[in-house]
mmCIF file of C-alpha atoms in Angstrom:
data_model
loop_
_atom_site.group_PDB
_atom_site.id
_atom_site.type_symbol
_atom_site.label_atom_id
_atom_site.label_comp_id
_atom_site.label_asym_id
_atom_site.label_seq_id
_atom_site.Cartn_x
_atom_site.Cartn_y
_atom_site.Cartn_z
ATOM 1 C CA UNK C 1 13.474 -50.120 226.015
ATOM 2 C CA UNK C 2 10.204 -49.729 224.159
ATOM 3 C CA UNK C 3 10.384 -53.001 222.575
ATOM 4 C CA UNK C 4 10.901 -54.837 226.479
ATOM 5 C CA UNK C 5 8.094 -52.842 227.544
ATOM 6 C CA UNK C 6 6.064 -53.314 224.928
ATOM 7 C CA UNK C 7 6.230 -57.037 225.368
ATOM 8 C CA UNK C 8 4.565 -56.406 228.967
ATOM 9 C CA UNK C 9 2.176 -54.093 228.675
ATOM 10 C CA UNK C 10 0.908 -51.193 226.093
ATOM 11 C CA UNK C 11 2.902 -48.083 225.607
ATOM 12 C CA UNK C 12 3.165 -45.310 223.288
ATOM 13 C CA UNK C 13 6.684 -44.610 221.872
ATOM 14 C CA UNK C 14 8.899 -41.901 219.956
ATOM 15 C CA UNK C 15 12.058 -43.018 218.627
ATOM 16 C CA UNK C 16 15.704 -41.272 217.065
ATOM 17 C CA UNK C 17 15.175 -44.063 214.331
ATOM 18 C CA UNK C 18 13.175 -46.853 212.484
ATOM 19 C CA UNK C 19 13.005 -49.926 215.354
ATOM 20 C CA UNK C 20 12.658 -52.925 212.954
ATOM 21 C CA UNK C 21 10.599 -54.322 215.066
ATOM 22 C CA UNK C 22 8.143 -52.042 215.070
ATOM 23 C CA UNK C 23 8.930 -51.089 211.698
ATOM 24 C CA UNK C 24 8.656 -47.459 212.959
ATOM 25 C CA UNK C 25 9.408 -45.088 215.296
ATOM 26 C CA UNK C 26 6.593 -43.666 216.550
ATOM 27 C CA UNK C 27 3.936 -45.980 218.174
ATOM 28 C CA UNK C 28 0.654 -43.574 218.682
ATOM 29 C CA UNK C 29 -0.679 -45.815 221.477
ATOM 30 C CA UNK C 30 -2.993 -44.469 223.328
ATOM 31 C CA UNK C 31 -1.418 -45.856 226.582
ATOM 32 C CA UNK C 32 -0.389 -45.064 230.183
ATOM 33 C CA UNK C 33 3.333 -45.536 229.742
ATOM 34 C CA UNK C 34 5.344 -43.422 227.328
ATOM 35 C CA UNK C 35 8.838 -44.110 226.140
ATOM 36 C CA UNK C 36 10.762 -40.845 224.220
ATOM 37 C CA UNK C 37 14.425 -40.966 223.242
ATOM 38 C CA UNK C 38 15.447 -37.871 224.639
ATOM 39 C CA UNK C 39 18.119 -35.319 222.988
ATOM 40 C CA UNK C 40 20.273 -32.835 224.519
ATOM 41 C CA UNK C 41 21.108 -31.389 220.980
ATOM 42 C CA UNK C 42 19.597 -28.108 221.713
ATOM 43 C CA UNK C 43 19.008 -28.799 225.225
ATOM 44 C CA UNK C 44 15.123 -29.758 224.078
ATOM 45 C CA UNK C 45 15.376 -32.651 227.117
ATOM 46 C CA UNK C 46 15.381 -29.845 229.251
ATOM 47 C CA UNK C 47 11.599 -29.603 228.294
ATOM 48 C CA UNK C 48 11.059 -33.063 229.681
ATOM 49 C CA UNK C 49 9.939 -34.400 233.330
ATOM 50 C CA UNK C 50 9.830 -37.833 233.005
ATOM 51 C CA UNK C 51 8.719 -40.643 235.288
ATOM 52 C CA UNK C 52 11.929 -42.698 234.690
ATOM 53 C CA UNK C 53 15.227 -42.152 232.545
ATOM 54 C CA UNK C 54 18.453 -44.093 231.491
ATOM 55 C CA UNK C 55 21.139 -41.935 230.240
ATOM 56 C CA UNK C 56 23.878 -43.832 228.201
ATOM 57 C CA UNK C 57 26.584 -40.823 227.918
ATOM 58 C CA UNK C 58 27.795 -37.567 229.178
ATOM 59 C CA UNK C 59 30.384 -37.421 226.356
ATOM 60 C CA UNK C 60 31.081 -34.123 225.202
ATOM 61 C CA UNK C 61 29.007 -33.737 221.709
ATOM 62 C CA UNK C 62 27.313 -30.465 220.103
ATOM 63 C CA UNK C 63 30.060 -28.102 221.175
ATOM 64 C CA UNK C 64 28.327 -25.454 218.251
ATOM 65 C CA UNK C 65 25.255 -25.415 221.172
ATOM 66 C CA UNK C 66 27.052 -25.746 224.425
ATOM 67 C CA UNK C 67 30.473 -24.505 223.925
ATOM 68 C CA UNK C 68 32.121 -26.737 226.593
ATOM 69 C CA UNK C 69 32.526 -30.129 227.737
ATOM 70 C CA UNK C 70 31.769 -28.498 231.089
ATOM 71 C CA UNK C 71 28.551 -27.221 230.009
ATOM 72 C CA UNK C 72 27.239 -30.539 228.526
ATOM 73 C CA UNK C 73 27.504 -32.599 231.835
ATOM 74 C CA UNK C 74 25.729 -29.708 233.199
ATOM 75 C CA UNK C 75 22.696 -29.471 230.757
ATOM 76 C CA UNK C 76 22.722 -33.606 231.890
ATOM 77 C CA UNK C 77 22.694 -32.550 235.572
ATOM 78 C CA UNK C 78 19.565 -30.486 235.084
ATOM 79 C CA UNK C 79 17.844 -33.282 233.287
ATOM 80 C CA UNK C 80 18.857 -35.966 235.987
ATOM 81 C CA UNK C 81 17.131 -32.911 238.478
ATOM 82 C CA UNK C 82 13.966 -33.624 236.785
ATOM 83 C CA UNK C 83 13.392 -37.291 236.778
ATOM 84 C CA UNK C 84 10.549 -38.337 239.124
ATOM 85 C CA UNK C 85 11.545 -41.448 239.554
ATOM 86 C CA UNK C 86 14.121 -44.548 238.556
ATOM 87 C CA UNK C 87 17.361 -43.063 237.015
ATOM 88 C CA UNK C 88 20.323 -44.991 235.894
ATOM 89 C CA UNK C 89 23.699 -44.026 234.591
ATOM 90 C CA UNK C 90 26.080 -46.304 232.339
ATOM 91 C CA UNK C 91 29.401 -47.043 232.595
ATOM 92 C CA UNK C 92 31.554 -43.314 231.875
ATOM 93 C CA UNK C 93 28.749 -41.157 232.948
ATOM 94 C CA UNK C 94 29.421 -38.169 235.536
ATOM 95 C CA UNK C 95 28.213 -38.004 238.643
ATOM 96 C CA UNK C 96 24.221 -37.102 238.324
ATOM 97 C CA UNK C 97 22.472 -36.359 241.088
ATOM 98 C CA UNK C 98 20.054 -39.635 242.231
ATOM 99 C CA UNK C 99 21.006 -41.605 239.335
ATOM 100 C CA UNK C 100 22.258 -45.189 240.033
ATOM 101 C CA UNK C 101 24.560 -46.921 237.922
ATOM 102 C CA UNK C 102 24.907 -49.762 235.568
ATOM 103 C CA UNK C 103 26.905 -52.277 233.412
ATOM 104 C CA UNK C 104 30.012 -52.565 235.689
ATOM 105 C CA UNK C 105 30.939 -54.916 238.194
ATOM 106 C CA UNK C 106 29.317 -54.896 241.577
ATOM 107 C CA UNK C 107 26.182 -52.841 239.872
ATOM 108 C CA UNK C 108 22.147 -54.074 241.238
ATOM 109 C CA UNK C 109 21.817 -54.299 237.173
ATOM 110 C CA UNK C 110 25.019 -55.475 235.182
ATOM 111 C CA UNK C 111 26.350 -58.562 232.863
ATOM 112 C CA UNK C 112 28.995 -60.989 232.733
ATOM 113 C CA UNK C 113 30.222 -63.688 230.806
ATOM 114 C CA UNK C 114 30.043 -61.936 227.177
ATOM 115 C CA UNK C 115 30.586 -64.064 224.383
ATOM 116 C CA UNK C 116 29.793 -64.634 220.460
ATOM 117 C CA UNK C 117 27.461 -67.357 219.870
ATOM 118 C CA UNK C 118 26.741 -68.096 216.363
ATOM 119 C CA UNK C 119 26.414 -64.459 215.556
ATOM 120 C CA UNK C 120 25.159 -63.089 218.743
ATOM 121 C CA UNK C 121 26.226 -61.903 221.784
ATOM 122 C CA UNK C 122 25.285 -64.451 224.779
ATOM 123 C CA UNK C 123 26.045 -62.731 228.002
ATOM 124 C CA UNK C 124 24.507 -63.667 231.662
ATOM 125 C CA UNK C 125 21.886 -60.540 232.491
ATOM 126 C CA UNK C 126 22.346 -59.738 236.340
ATOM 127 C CA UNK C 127 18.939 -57.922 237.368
ATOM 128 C CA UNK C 128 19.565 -56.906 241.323
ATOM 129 C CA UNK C 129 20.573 -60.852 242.398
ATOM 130 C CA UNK C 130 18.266 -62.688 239.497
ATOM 131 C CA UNK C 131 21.022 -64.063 236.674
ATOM 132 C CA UNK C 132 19.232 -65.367 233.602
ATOM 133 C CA UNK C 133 20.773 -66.000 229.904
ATOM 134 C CA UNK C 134 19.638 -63.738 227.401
ATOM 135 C CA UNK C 135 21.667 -62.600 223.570
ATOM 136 C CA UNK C 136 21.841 -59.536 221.721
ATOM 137 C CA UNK C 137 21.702 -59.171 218.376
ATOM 138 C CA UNK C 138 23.453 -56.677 217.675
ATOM 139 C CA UNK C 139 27.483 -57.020 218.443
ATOM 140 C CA UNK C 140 29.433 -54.481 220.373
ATOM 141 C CA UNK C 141 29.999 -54.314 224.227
ATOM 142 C CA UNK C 142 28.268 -51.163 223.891
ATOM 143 C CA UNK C 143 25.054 -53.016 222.569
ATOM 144 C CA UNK C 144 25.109 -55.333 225.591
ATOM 145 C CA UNK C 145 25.523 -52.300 227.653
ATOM 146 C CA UNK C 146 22.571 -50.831 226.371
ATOM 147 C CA UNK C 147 20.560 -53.563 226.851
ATOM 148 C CA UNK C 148 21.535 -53.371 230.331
ATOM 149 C CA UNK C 149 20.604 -50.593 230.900
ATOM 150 C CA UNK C 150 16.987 -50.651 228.998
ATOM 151 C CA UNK C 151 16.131 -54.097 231.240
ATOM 152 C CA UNK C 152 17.262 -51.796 234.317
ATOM 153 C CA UNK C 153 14.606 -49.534 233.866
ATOM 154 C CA UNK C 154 12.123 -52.093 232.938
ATOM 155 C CA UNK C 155 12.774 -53.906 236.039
ATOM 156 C CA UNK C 156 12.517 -51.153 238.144
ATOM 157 C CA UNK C 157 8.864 -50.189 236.959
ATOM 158 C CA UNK C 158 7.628 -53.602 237.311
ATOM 159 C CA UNK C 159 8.689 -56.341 234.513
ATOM 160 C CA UNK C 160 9.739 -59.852 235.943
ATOM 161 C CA UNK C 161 13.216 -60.967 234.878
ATOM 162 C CA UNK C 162 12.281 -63.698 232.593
ATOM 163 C CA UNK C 163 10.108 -61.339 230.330
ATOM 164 C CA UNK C 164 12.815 -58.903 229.928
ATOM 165 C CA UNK C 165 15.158 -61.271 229.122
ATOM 166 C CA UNK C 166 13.225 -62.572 226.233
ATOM 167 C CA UNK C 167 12.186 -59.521 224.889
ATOM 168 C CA UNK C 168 16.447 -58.670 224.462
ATOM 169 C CA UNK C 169 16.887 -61.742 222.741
ATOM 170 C CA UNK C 170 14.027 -60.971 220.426
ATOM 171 C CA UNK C 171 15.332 -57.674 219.758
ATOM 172 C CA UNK C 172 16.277 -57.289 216.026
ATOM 173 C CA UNK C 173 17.668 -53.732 216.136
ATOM 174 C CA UNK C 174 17.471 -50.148 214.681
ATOM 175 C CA UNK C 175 17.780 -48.618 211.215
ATOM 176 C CA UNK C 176 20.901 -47.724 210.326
ATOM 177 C CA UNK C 177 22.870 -48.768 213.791
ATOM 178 C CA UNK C 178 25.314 -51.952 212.948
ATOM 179 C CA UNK C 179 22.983 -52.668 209.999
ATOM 180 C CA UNK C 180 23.916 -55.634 207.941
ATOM 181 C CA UNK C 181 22.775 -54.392 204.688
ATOM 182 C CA UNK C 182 24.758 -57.207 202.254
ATOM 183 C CA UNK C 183 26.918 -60.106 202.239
ATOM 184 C CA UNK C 184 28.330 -61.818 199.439
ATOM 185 C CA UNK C 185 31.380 -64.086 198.089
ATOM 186 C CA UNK C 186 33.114 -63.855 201.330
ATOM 187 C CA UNK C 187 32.099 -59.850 201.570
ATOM 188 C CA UNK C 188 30.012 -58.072 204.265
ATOM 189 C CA UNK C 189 28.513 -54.690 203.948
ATOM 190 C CA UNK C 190 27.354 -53.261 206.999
ATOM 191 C CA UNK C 191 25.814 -49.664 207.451
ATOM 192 C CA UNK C 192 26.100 -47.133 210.850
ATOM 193 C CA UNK C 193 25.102 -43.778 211.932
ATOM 194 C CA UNK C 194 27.946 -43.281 213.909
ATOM 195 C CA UNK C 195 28.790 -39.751 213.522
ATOM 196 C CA UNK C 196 31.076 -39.011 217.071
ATOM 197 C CA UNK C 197 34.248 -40.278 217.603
ATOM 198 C CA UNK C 198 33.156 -42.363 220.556
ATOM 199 C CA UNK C 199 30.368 -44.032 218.714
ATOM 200 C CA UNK C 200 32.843 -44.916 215.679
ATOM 201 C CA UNK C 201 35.474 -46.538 217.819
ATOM 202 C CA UNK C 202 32.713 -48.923 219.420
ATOM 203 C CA UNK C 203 31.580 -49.566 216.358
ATOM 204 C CA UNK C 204 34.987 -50.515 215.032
ATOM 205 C CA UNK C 205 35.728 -52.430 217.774
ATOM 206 C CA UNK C 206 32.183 -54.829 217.404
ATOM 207 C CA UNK C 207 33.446 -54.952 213.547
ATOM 208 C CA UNK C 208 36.289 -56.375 214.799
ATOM 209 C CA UNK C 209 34.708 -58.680 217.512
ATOM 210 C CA UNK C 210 32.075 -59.892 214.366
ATOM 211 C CA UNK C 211 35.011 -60.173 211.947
ATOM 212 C CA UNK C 212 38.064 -61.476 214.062
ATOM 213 C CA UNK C 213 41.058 -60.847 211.400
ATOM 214 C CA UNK C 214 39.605 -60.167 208.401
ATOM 215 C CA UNK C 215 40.675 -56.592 206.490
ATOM 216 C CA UNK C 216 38.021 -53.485 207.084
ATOM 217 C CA UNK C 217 37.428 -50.710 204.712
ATOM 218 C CA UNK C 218 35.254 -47.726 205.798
ATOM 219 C CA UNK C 219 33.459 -44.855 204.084
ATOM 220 C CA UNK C 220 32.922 -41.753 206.646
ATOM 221 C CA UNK C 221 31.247 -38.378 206.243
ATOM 222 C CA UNK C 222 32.235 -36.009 208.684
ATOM 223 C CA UNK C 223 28.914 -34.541 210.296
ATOM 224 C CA UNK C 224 29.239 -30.734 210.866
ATOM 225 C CA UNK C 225 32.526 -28.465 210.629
ATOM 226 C CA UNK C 226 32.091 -27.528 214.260
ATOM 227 C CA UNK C 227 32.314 -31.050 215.299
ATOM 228 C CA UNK C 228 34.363 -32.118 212.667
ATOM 229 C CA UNK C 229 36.895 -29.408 214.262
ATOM 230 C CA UNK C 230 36.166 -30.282 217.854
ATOM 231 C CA UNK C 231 37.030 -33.650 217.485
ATOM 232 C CA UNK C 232 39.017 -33.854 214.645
ATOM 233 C CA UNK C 233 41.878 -35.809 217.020
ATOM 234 C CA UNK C 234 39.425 -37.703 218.199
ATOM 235 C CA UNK C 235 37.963 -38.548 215.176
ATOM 236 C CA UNK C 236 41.218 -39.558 213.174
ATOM 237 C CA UNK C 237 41.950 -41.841 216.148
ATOM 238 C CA UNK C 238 39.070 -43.782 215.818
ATOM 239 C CA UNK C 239 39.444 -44.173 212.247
ATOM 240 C CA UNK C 240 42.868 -44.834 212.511
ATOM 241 C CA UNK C 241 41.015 -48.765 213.885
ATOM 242 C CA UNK C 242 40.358 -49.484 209.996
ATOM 243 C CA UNK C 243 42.588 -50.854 207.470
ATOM 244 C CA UNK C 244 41.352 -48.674 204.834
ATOM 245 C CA UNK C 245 39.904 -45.241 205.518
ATOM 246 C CA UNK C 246 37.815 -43.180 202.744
ATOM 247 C CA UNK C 247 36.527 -39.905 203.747
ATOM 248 C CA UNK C 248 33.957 -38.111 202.209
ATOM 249 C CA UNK C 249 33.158 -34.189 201.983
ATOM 250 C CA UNK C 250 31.938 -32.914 205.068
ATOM 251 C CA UNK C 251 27.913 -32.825 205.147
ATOM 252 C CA UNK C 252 27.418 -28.992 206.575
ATOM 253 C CA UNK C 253 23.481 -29.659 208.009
ATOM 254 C CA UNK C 254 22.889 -26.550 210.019
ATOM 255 C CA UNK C 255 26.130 -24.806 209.596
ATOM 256 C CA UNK C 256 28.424 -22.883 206.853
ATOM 257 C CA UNK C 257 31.883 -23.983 206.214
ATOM 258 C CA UNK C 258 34.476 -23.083 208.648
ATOM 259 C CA UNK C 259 38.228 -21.908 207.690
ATOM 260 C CA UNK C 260 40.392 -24.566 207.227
ATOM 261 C CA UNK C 261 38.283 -26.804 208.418
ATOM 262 C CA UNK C 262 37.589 -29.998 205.249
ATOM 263 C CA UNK C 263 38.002 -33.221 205.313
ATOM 264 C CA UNK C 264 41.617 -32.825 203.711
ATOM 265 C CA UNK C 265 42.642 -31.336 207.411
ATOM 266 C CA UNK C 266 41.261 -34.701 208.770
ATOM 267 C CA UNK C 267 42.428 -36.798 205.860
ATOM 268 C CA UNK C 268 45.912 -35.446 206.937
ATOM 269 C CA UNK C 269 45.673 -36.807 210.690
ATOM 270 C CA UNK C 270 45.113 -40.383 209.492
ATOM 271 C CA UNK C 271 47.997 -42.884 208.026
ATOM 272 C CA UNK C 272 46.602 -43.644 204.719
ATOM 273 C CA UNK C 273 43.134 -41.905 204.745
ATOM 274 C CA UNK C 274 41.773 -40.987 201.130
ATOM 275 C CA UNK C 275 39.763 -38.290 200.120
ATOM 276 C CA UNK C 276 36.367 -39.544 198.147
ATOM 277 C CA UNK C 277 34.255 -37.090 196.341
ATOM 278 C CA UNK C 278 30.336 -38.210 197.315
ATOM 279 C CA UNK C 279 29.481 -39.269 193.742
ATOM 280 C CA UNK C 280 32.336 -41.882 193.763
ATOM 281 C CA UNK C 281 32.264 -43.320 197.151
ATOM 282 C CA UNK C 282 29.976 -46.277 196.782
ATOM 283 C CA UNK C 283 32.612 -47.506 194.095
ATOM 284 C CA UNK C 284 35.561 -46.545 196.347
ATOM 285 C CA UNK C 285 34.198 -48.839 198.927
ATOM 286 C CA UNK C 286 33.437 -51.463 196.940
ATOM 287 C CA UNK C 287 37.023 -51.758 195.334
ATOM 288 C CA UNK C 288 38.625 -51.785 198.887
ATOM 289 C CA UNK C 289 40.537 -54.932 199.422
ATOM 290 C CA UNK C 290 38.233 -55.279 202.191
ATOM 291 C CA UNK C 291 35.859 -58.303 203.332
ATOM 292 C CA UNK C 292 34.482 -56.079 205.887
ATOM 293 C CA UNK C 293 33.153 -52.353 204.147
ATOM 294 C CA UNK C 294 31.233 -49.883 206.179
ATOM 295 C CA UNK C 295 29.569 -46.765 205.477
ATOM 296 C CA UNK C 296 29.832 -44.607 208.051
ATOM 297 C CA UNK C 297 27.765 -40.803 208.863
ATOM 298 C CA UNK C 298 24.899 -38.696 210.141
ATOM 299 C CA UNK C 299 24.320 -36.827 206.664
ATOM 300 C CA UNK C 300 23.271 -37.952 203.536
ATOM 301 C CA UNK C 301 25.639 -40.848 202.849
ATOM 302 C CA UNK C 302 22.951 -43.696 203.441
ATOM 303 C CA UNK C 303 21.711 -42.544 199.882
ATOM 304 C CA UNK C 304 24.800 -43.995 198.295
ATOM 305 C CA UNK C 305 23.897 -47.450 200.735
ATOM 306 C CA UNK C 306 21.310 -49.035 197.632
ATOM 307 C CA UNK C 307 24.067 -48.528 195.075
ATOM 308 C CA UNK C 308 27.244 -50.003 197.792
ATOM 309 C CA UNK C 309 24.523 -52.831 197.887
ATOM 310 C CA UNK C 310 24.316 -53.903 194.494
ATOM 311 C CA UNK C 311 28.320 -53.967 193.901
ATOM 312 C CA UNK C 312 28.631 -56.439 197.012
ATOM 313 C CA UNK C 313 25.710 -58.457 195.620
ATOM 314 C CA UNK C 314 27.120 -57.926 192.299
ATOM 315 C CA UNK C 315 24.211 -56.072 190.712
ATOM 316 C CA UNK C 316 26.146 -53.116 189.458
#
């Protein structure tokens, strides 16, 4: 979203990561149009009244702050309260309160006709009646979704068609999500920070769609015991989507270990799944009989991603 908008007009940004195109993710501005990633972590979107909002996913997340499922679609009903203006919902969201939705059939603001081209995804943009070509580079239905809903927004405060359009296509993506760090003799390394288990089964699945048939080896690190226990079902589902599954200690953040709850008790749930200790896994990965290998995590595991580098490239 602030990339499209950038590419009409000035506007001062904050970001959950490193936009490569701005090589940042903070743009000071000054200008009249702000665009903030918002978090309902610790319910700190509460704090914000904004003009205009998308919001991608009512998925049940942070259970440590929240407690329930229940009470995260709430703390999003309060936000949607407090939009001013515009609001859009994707594709799986509850019903907010004013917000219009996007990405599925029928929708003012939607796609169709999704396919790889050389690398991409081409897809037909639908902006309420105007169709108009456009490709995202990153892969994933869930990427095309996104851009979706980012042109929505931009459309509704003013942007002509064409302009958004051209801004997706020129959109080279975010640190760290579906990042294409190495590829070598046949062998692609490709880093994520995918760290629920919705967000790792899309990003399976757009491994998959990049890679039609060829064998995938991932390196995870579970993201909080609380979560990690939440989801652990979840979790070894969406794992269960790779042919070779590597799972690192659990990266605590915030929160002190839990009773029975490791990495071993997810390990279990998963056909296969092998236990890595942190100051092997970039070799682990890189020995996989794997053309595909992913590292995987919200913690500290892009610190092994220089050294997974230089065994694809062959650098050791």
């Amino acid at each position: 979203l602030a990339w499209i908008l950038s590419q009409h007009q000035p506007i001062q940004a904050f970001l959950g990561g490193i936009a490569t195109n701005f090589n940042s993710n903070c743009l000071p501005g000054p200008a009249e149009v702000s665009v903030v990633e918002a978090d309902e972590f610790d319910r700190s979107f509460l704090h914000l009244h904004p003009s205009a909002a998308v919001i991608t996913s009512t998925d049940a997340d942070h259970l440590d702050i929240y407690g329930e499922a229940d009470s995260v679609v709430d703390g999003f009903r309060a936000f949607a309260e407090q939009v001013k203006g515009p609001l859009f919902a994707g594709p799986g969201c509850a019903d907010l309160t004013g917000a219009e939705s996007y990405g599925r059939p029928g929708d003012r603001y939607t796609y169709r006709d999704v396919r790889l081209e050389g690398g991409v995804q081409a897809f037909t943009l639908v902006l309420d009646g105007t169709e108009i070509a456009t490709h995202a580079g990153l892969p994933g239905l869930h990427n095309v979704e996104n851009a979706v809903a980012a042109a929505a927004l931009a459309h509704a405060v003013g942007m002509p068609a064409a302009a958004i359009a051209q801004a997706i296509a020129s959109f080279r993506g975010v640190a760290r999500r579906f990042d294409r760090r190495a590829s070598a003799a046949g062998r692609h390394y490709i880093d994520d920070y995918a760290h629920h288990p919705t967000e790792l089964t899309r990003f399976i699945e757009a491994l998959r769609g990049m890679f039609p048939g060829e064998k995938v080896a991932l390196l995870f690190q579970p993201h909080l015991y609380s979560r990690t226990r939440d989801f652990a079902a979840g979790f070894a589902e969406a794992l269960a989507g790779a042919d070779f599954v590597g799972i690192l200690p659990i990266y605590a953040a915030r929160e002190r270990a839990l009773a029975g709850v490791d990495s071993a008790m997810l390990a279990a749930r998963i056909p296969g799944a092998q236990l890595v200790p942190y100051d092997r896994g970039a070799e682990w990965l890189a020995s996989q009989p794997a053309t595909v290998v992913a590292t995987v995590g919200a913690g500290d595991i892009d610190r092994l991603v220089p050294h997974v580098e230089r065994l694809i490239l062959g650098e050791s």
